[in-house]
Coordinates of C-alpha atoms and ligand atoms in Angstrom, one line a residue:
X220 CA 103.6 -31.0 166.6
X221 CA 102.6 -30.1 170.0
X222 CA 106.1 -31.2 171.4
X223 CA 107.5 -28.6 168.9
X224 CA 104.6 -26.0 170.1
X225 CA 105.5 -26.4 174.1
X226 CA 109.4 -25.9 172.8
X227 CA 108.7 -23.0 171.1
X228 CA 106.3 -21.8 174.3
X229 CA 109.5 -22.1 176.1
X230 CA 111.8 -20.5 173.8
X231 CA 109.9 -17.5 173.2
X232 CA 109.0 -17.0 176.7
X233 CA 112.5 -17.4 177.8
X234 CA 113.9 -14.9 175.8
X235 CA 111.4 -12.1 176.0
X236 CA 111.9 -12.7 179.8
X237 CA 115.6 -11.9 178.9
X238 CA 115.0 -9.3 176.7
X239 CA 113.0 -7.5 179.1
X240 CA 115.5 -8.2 182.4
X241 CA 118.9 -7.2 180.3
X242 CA 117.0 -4.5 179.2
X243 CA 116.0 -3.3 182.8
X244 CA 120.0 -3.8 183.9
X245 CA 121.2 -2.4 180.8
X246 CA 120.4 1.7 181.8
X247 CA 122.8 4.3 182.9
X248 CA 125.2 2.4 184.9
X249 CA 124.9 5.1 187.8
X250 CA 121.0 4.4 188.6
X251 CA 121.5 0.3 188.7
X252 CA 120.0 0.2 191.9
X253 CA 116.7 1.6 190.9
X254 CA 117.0 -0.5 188.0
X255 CA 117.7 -3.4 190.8
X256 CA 114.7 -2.4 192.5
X257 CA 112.6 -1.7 189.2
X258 CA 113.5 -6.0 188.7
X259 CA 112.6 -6.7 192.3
X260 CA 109.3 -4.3 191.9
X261 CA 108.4 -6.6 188.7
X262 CA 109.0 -10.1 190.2
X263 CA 107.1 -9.2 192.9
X264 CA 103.8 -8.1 190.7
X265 CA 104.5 -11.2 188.3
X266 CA 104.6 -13.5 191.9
X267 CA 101.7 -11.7 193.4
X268 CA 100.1 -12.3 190.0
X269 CA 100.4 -15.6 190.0
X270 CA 98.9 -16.3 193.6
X271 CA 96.0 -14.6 192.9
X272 CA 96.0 -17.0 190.2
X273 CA 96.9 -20.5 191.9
X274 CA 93.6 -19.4 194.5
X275 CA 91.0 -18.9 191.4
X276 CA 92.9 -22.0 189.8
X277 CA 92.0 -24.2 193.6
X278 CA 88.9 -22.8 194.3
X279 CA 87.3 -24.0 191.2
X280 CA 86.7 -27.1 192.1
X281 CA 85.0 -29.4 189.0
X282 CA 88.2 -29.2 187.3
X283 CA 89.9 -32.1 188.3
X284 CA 92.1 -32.2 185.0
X285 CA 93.6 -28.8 186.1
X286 CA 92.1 -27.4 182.6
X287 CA 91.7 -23.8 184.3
X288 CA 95.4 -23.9 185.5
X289 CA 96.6 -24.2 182.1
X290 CA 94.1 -22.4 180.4
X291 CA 96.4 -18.8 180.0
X292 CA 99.1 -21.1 179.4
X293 CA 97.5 -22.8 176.0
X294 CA 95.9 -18.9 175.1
X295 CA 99.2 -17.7 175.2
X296 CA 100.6 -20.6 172.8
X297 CA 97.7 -20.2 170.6
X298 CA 98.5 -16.4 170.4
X299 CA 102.2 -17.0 169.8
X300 CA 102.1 -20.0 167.0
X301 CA 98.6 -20.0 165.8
X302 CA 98.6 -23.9 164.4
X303 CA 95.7 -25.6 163.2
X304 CA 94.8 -28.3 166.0
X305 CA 95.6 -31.8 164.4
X306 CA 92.1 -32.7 163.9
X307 CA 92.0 -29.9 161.3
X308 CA 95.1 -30.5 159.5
X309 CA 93.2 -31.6 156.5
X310 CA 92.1 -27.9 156.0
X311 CA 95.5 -27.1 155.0
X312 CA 97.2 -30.2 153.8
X313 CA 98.6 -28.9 150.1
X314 CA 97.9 -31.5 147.3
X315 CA 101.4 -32.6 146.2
X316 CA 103.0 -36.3 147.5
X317 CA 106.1 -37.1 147.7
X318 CA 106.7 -40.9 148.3
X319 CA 104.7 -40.4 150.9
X320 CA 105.6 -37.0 152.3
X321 CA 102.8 -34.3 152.5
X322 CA 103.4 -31.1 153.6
X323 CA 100.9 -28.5 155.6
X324 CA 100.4 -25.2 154.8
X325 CA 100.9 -24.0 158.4
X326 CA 100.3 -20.1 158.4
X327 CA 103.6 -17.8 159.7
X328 CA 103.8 -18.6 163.5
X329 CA 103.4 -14.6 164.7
X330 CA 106.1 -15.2 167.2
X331 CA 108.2 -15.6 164.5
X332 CA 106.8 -12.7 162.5
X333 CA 106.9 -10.2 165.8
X334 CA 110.4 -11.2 166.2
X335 CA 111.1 -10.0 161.9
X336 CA 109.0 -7.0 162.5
X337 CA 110.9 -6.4 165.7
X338 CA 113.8 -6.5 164.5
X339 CA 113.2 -4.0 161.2
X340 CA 111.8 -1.6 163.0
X341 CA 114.4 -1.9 165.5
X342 CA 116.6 -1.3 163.4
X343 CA 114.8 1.7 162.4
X344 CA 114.9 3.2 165.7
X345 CA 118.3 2.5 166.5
X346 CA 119.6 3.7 163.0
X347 CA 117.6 7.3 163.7
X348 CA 119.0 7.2 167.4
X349 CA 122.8 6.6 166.5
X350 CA 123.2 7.9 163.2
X351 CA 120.4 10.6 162.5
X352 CA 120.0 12.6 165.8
X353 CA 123.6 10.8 167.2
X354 CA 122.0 11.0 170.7
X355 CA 123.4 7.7 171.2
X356 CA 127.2 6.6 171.6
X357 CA 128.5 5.0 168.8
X358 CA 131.7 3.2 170.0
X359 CA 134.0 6.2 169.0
X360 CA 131.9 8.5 170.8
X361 CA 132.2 6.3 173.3
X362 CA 135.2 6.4 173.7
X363 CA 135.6 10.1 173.2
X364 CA 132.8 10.4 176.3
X365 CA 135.1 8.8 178.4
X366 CA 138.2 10.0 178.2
X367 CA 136.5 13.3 178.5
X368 CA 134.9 11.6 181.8
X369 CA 138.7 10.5 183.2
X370 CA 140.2 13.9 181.8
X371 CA 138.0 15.8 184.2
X372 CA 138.7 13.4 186.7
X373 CA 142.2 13.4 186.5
X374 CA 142.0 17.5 187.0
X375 CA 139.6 17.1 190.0
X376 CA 142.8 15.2 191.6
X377 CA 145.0 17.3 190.6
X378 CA 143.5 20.4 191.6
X379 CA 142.9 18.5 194.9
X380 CA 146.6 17.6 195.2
X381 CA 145.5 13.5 195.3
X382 CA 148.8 13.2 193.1
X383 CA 151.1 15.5 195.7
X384 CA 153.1 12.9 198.4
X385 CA 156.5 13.6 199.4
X386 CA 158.3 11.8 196.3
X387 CA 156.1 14.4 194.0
X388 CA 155.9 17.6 196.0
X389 CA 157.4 20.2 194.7
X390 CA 158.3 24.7 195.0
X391 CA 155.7 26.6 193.8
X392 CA 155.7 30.3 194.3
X393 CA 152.7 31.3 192.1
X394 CA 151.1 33.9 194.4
X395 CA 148.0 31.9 195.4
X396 CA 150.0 29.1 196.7
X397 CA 152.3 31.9 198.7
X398 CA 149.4 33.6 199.6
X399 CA 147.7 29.9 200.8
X400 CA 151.3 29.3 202.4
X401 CA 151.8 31.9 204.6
X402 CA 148.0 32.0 205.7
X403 CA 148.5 28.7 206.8
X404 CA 151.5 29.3 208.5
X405 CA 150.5 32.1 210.3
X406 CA 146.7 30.3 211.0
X407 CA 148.6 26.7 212.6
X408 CA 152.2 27.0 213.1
X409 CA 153.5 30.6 214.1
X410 CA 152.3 29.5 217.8
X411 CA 155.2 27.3 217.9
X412 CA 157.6 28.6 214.8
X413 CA 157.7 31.9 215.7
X414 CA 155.7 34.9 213.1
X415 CA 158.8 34.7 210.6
X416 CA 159.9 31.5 211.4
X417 CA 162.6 32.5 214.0
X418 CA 161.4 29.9 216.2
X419 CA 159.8 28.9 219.6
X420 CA 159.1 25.5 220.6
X421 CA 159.4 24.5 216.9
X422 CA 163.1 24.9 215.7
X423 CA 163.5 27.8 213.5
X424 CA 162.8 27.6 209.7
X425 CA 165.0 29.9 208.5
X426 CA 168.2 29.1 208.9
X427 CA 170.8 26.5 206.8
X428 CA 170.1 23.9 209.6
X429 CA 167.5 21.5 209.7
X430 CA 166.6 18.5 212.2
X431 CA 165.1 16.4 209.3
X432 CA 166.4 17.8 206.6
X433 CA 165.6 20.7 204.3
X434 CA 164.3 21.3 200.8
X435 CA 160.5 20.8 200.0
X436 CA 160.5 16.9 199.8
X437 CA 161.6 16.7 203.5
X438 CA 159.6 19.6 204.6
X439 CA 156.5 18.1 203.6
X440 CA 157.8 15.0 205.0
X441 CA 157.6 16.5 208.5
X442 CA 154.4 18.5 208.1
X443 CA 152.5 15.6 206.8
X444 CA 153.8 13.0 209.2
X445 CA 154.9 15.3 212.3
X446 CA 157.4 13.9 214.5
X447 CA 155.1 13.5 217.6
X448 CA 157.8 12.6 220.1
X449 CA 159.1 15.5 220.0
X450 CA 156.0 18.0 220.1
X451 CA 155.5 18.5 216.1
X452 CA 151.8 17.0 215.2
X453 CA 151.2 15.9 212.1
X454 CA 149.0 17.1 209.9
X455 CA 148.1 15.3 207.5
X456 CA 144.2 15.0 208.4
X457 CA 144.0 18.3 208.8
X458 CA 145.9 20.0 205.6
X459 CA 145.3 18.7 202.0
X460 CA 148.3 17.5 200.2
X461 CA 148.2 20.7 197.7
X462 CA 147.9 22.7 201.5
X463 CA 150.6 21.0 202.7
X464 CA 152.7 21.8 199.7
X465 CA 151.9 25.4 199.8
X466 CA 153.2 25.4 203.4
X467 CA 156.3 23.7 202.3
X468 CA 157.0 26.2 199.6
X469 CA 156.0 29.1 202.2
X470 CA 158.5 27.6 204.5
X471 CA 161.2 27.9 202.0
X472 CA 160.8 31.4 200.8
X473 CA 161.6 31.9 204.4
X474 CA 165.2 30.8 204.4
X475 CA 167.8 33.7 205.0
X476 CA 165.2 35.8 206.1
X477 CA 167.0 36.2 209.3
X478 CA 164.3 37.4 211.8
X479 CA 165.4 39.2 215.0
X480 CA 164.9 36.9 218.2
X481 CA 166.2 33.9 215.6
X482 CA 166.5 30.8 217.7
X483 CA 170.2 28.9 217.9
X484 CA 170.2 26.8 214.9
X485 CA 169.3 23.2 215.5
X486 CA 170.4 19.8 213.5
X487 CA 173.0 19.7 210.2
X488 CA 173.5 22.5 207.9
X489 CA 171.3 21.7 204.7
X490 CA 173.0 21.7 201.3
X491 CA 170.7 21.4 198.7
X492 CA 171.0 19.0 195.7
X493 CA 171.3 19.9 192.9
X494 CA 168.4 19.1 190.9
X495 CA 166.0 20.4 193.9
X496 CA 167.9 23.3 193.6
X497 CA 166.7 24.1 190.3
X498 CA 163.1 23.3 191.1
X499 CA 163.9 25.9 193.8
X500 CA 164.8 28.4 191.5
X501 CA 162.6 28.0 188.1
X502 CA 159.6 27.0 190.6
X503 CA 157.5 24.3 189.0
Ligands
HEC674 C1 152.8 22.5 218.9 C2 153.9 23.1 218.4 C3 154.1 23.0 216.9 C4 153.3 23.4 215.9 C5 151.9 24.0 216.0 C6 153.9 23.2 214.7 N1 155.2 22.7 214.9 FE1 156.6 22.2 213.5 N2 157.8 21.6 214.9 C7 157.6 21.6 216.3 C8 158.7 21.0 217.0 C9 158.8 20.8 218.5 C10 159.6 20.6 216.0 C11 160.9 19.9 216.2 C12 160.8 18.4 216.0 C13 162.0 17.6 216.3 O1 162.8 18.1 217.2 O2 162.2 16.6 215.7 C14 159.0 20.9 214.7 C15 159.6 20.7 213.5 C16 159.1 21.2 212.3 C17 159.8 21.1 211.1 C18 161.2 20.4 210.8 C19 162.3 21.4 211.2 C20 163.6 20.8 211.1 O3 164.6 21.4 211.6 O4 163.8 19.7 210.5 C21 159.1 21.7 210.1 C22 159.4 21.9 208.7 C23 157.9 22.2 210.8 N3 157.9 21.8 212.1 C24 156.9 22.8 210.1 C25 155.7 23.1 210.7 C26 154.5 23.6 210.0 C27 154.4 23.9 208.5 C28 153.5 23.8 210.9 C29 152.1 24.2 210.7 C30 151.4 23.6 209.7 C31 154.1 23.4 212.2 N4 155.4 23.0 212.1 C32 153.4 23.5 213.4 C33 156.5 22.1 216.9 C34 155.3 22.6 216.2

């Protein structure tokens, strides 16, 4: 009988310790660190706790049986099970013998009972929470919260441009991303392009000839990487890839535009192919 008793001591404290820990880690993913530091706040009290204890438990010092050390210990059980101490077990011995085997009339143990009423009104709570007021996710809500959650993600990059490299670039000539363009152009590259692209340092941009190629893809290509040998920075760090591709496109537009002061054409003559042609074209 008392072996069971310490087992289920054990067992109960065990897993109301686990309850309450899971419980702690199991909030809104995005504040775990309070959580962490809720835990760490709680061991600490619980370890303060029990110094204060183990001094009051060593400076009594009659007790030689350690009866005050385990004295919360066996209050604790009592309160949890609640069985008659052996000596009184003929209190509740019931009358009927079989070949020998008598059975007690032990009362409920309320740890068990706490655990039943736990649970129904648990399930009370939860059923209100979920199903009546639905402030909680059920798992198709769920799931419905987060693709919501990578949807708007998914815009924030593209609006960004996270998805734009030199394999996805591509024309646009909406009037914000002209507008962008030229801005840019006129803000970081004119100095060495010329206002219309006719050429000064930098080679001009609008003519059939380019050094590394034309069309958008290879554009980019040399905006975002430069070519720093030869005087052209790149710019990566300093132009978002939606920026970037805005210039690009600018850069384009400006093709047989034929400023005066145009500077001798430079590299091979640029035929486009023929899908990026129709990007060209129908924009994206
Ligand atoms: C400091 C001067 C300088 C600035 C500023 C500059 N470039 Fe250049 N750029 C050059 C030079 C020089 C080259 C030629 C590189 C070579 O010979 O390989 C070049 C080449 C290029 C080319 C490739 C031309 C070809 O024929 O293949 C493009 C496109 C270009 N620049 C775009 C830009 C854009 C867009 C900006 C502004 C964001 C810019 N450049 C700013 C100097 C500059």
């Amino acid at each position: 009988m008392k072996q069971n008793n310490r087992m289920l001591f054990l067992l109960t404290t065990t897993i109301t310790l686990l309850l309450g820990s899971t419980n702690i880690f199991a909030a809104e993913g995005d504040t775990s660190l309070d959580n962490v530091m809720k835990f760490m706040l709680i061991v600490t009290l619980f370890m303060i706790a029990f110094v204060l204890w183990l001094i009051v438990v060593y400076s009594e010092k009659e007790d030689s049986e350690g009866k005050t050390f385990k004295a919360p210990l066996i209050a604790f059980r009592k309160f949890l099970t609640r069985s008659t101490p052996i000596e009184n077990e003929k209190e509740i011995l019931l009358s009927h013998n079989y070949d020998g085997i008598r059975e007690l009339d032990n009362r409920i143990p309320p740890w068990f009972s706490m655990l039943f009423y736990g649970t129904i009104i648990w399930a009370a709570i939860y059923f209100m929470v979920f199903h009546v007021f639905d402030d909680g996710q059920v798992q198709s809500k769920e799931y419905k919260v987060e693709i919501e959650k990578a949807k708007m993600e998914r815009d924030f990059l593209v609006r960004t441009g996270a998805f734009i490299n030199e394999e996805t670039v591509k024309f646009v000539d909406d009037a914000a991303s002209m507008a962008e363009g030229k801005e840019i152009y006129l803000k970081n590259c004119a100095t060495c392009h010329g206002q219309n692209g006719e050429g000064l340092v930098g080679p001009n941009l609008t003519d059939d000839f380019w050094i590394h190629g034309g069309g958008v893809k290879n554009i980019f290509k040399v905006i975002k990487y430069g070519v720093p040998a030869k005087g052209m920075i790149s710019w990566e760090t300093q132009l978002d890839p939606k920026k970037m591709q805005s210039a690009s496109s600018y850069i384009i537009t400006l093709h047989g535009t034929n400023p005066p002061n145009g500077k001798t054409a430079e590299g091979e003559k640029w035929i486009e192919p023929a899908d990026d042609k129709q990007a060209l074209t129908k924009g994206s």
